Amino acid sequence: MSRIDTSRPFLPVRIAVMTVSDTRTLETDSSGTTLAARVEAAGHVLADRAIVPDDAGQIEQRLRAWIADPMVDVVITSGGTGVTGRDVTPEAFERVLEKRIEGFGELFRMLSYSKIGTSTIQSRALAGVAGGTYLFALPGSTGAVKDGWDDILVFQLDSRHRPCNFVELMPRLREGLKEDDTHV
């Protein structure tokens, strides 16, 4: 079973939060607010926060800007992972990802199944790496954001988590990239 090893130091990471929505504002964005609060409560740095319309080009543009920003280690999006015509977050991710983290979406749906049953199949939650930056796409509901953070990301983004975590891999994410290819 996984655990937090308190003998190891906690290393805060810089996390940008994007809400994908045509209708939400900062005042009405409960999922983004919930995620930002959890990021900071865990001891990480909220590097940036944005609301981007359900448009693959605009999502891609914001992702690329954060991937190129050395002050952003991780991007977590909320919204646009369903199957309707306006749900294009996974398509935008596919345009920038260098490597997929297949198990993230699978684990998210497995955990979600115990809470919402077969409705979890409608989620296209996914994760990957681009330009040395971790990218995670969560569904837009506040419950889904809580599940993704509380059940997966809070542990994998904690340098003390055992037996392994994403933070300890961060120095090696750019291996194999040429200097001029480190930013997408």
Tab-separated table of C-alpha atoms in Angstrom, residues 73-146:
chain	number	residue	atom	x	y	z
A	73	ASP	CA	5.759	22.169	-13.490
A	74	VAL	CA	2.246	20.754	-13.739
A	75	VAL	CA	-0.975	21.698	-15.533
A	76	ILE	CA	-4.327	20.381	-14.353
A	77	THR	CA	-7.415	21.074	-16.425
A	78	SER	CA	-11.043	20.737	-15.422
A	79	GLY	CA	-13.727	20.289	-18.047
A	80	GLY	CA	-14.182	19.330	-21.661
A	81	THR	CA	-13.426	15.628	-21.217
A	82	GLY	CA	-16.882	14.277	-22.050
A	83	VAL	CA	-18.220	13.038	-25.370
A	84	THR	CA	-20.323	15.956	-26.614
A	85	GLY	CA	-19.385	18.066	-29.598
A	86	ARG	CA	-17.993	20.863	-27.389
A	87	ASP	CA	-15.808	18.489	-25.320
A	88	VAL	CA	-12.398	18.926	-26.970
A	89	THR	CA	-9.883	18.945	-24.119
A	90	PRO	CA	-8.483	15.471	-24.985
A	91	GLU	CA	-8.056	16.519	-28.614
A	92	ALA	CA	-6.096	19.606	-27.518
A	93	PHE	CA	-3.942	17.426	-25.238
A	94	GLU	CA	-3.191	15.053	-28.129
A	95	ARG	CA	-1.749	17.997	-30.077
A	96	VAL	CA	0.875	18.683	-27.386
A	97	LEU	CA	1.574	15.399	-25.561
A	98	GLU	CA	4.910	13.695	-26.077
A	99	LYS	CA	4.081	10.765	-23.798
A	100	ARG	CA	0.769	9.589	-22.392
A	101	ILE	CA	0.364	8.359	-18.838
A	102	GLU	CA	-2.188	5.668	-19.694
A	103	GLY	CA	-2.846	4.543	-16.140
A	104	PHE	CA	-4.129	7.943	-15.015
A	105	GLY	CA	-7.391	7.832	-16.960
A	106	GLU	CA	-7.848	4.155	-16.187
A	107	LEU	CA	-7.331	4.704	-12.457
A	108	PHE	CA	-9.560	7.781	-12.448
A	109	ARG	CA	-12.415	5.846	-14.048
A	110	MET	CA	-11.907	2.885	-11.713
A	111	LEU	CA	-12.100	5.126	-8.631
A	112	SER	CA	-15.022	7.063	-10.097
A	113	TYR	CA	-16.956	3.860	-10.778
A	114	SER	CA	-17.410	3.268	-7.057
A	115	LYS	CA	-19.098	6.682	-6.791
A	116	ILE	CA	-21.051	7.152	-10.031
A	117	GLY	CA	-21.197	3.648	-11.484
A	118	THR	CA	-21.161	3.108	-15.212
A	119	SER	CA	-21.548	6.851	-15.881
A	120	THR	CA	-17.761	7.032	-15.458
A	121	ILE	CA	-17.384	5.621	-18.957
A	122	GLN	CA	-18.376	9.042	-20.305
A	123	SER	CA	-15.138	10.557	-18.968
A	124	ARG	CA	-12.106	10.843	-21.204
A	125	ALA	CA	-9.803	11.914	-18.349
A	126	LEU	CA	-6.166	11.588	-19.386
A	127	ALA	CA	-2.624	12.591	-18.553
A	128	GLY	CA	0.788	12.874	-20.117
A	129	VAL	CA	4.026	14.776	-20.382
A	130	ALA	CA	5.148	17.504	-22.799
A	131	GLY	CA	8.316	19.592	-22.638
A	132	GLY	CA	9.070	18.307	-19.155
A	133	THR	CA	5.649	19.400	-17.837
A	134	TYR	CA	3.006	17.047	-16.472
A	135	LEU	CA	-0.481	17.537	-17.937
A	136	PHE	CA	-3.653	16.151	-16.329
A	137	ALA	CA	-7.187	16.502	-17.730
A	138	LEU	CA	-10.066	15.996	-15.303
A	139	PRO	CA	-13.814	16.236	-15.909
A	140	GLY	CA	-15.445	19.557	-15.042
A	141	SER	CA	-17.629	18.603	-12.106
A	142	THR	CA	-16.503	19.578	-8.618
A	143	GLY	CA	-16.906	15.949	-7.544
A	144	ALA	CA	-14.628	14.733	-10.333
A	145	VAL	CA	-12.001	17.340	-9.441
A	146	LYS	CA	-12.116	16.225	-5.812
